[in-house]
Amino acid sequence: SWADRDAPNAIHALATAVTRLAGMRLPSPASSSLSVGRIGGGTSVNAVPANAWLEGELRREDGAGWVVLADPDGNAFCVAGQ
């Protein structure tokens, strides 16, 4: 809302995190991939969101495994407003 316009915005923080993830240098030659598949958060269009989340994974081509970005609450990846 207008009254909360200066409050930290969790979706803005998450967008910064996604930009940084997208800029990560992965092993070369390409043997890994990083994917952000879903992003969400907030409760309405005109409210500053207190939290935001994303689901993503880091996958290895050699089949040695993959990592799902996770937080202790079970969210796939979580950035909270401070």
CSV table of C-alpha atoms in Angstrom, one decimal:
chain,number,residue,atom,x,y,z
A,1,SER,CA,0.0,0.0,0.0
A,2,TRP,CA,1.0,3.6,-0.3
A,3,ALA,CA,1.8,3.9,3.5
A,4,ASP,CA,4.2,0.9,3.2
A,5,ARG,CA,6.0,2.1,0.0
A,6,ASP,CA,9.4,2.4,1.8
A,7,ALA,CA,9.2,-1.0,3.4
A,8,PRO,CA,11.5,-3.7,2.2
A,9,ASN,CA,10.0,-5.6,-0.8
A,10,ALA,CA,10.7,-9.3,-0.7
A,11,ILE,CA,9.9,-9.8,-4.4
A,12,HIS,CA,12.4,-7.1,-5.3
A,13,ALA,CA,15.0,-8.9,-3.2
A,14,LEU,CA,14.2,-12.2,-4.8
A,15,ALA,CA,14.4,-10.6,-8.3
A,16,THR,CA,18.0,-9.5,-7.4
A,17,ALA,CA,18.8,-13.0,-6.2
A,18,VAL,CA,17.5,-14.6,-9.5
A,19,THR,CA,19.6,-12.1,-11.5
A,20,ARG,CA,22.7,-13.2,-9.5
A,21,LEU,CA,21.8,-16.8,-9.9
A,22,ALA,CA,21.4,-16.3,-13.7
A,23,GLY,CA,24.9,-14.7,-13.7
A,24,MET,CA,26.6,-17.6,-12.0
A,25,ARG,CA,29.5,-19.1,-13.9
A,26,LEU,CA,28.8,-22.8,-14.3
A,27,PRO,CA,31.5,-25.4,-15.1
A,28,SER,CA,32.8,-25.4,-18.6
A,29,PRO,CA,32.3,-27.2,-20.9
A,30,ALA,CA,28.6,-27.1,-20.1
A,31,SER,CA,28.0,-29.9,-17.6
A,32,SER,CA,25.5,-28.3,-15.3
A,33,SER,CA,22.4,-26.3,-15.7
A,34,LEU,CA,20.7,-23.9,-13.3
A,35,SER,CA,16.9,-23.4,-13.6
A,36,VAL,CA,14.4,-21.2,-11.8
A,37,GLY,CA,11.0,-22.7,-12.6
A,38,ARG,CA,8.6,-20.9,-10.4
A,39,ILE,CA,8.4,-17.6,-8.5
A,40,GLY,CA,5.7,-16.4,-6.1
A,41,GLY,CA,4.9,-14.2,-3.1
A,42,GLY,CA,2.8,-11.4,-1.9
A,43,THR,CA,-0.9,-11.3,-1.1
A,44,SER,CA,-2.3,-8.6,-3.4
A,45,VAL,CA,-1.3,-6.2,-6.2
A,46,ASN,CA,-1.3,-3.1,-4.0
A,47,ALA,CA,0.6,-4.5,-1.0
A,48,VAL,CA,4.3,-4.6,-0.3
A,49,PRO,CA,5.1,-8.3,-0.1
A,50,ALA,CA,6.7,-9.5,3.2
A,51,ASN,CA,7.9,-12.8,1.6
A,52,ALA,CA,8.7,-14.3,-1.7
A,53,TRP,CA,9.8,-17.7,-3.0
A,54,LEU,CA,11.2,-19.5,-5.9
A,55,GLU,CA,11.7,-23.1,-7.0
A,56,GLY,CA,14.8,-24.0,-8.9
A,57,GLU,CA,17.5,-26.6,-9.3
A,58,LEU,CA,21.1,-27.1,-10.2
A,59,ARG,CA,21.4,-30.2,-12.4
A,60,ARG,CA,24.6,-32.1,-13.4
A,61,GLU,CA,24.8,-33.6,-16.9
A,62,ASP,CA,27.0,-36.5,-15.7
A,63,GLY,CA,24.0,-37.9,-13.7
A,64,ALA,CA,26.0,-37.6,-10.4
A,65,GLY,CA,23.0,-35.8,-9.0
A,66,TRP,CA,21.1,-32.5,-8.8
A,67,VAL,CA,20.5,-30.0,-6.0
A,68,VAL,CA,17.1,-28.4,-5.2
A,69,LEU,CA,17.7,-25.0,-3.6
A,70,ALA,CA,15.9,-25.3,-0.2
A,71,ASP,CA,15.3,-23.6,3.1
A,72,PRO,CA,14.6,-25.1,6.5
A,73,ASP,CA,10.8,-24.4,6.2
A,74,GLY,CA,10.6,-26.6,3.1
A,75,ASN,CA,10.4,-23.8,0.6
A,76,ALA,CA,12.4,-24.5,-2.6
A,77,PHE,CA,14.3,-21.2,-2.0
A,78,CYS,CA,13.3,-18.3,0.2
A,79,VAL,CA,14.3,-14.7,0.4
A,80,ALA,CA,12.4,-12.7,3.1
A,81,GLY,CA,12.1,-9.0,3.5
A,82,GLN,CA,14.2,-7.6,6.3
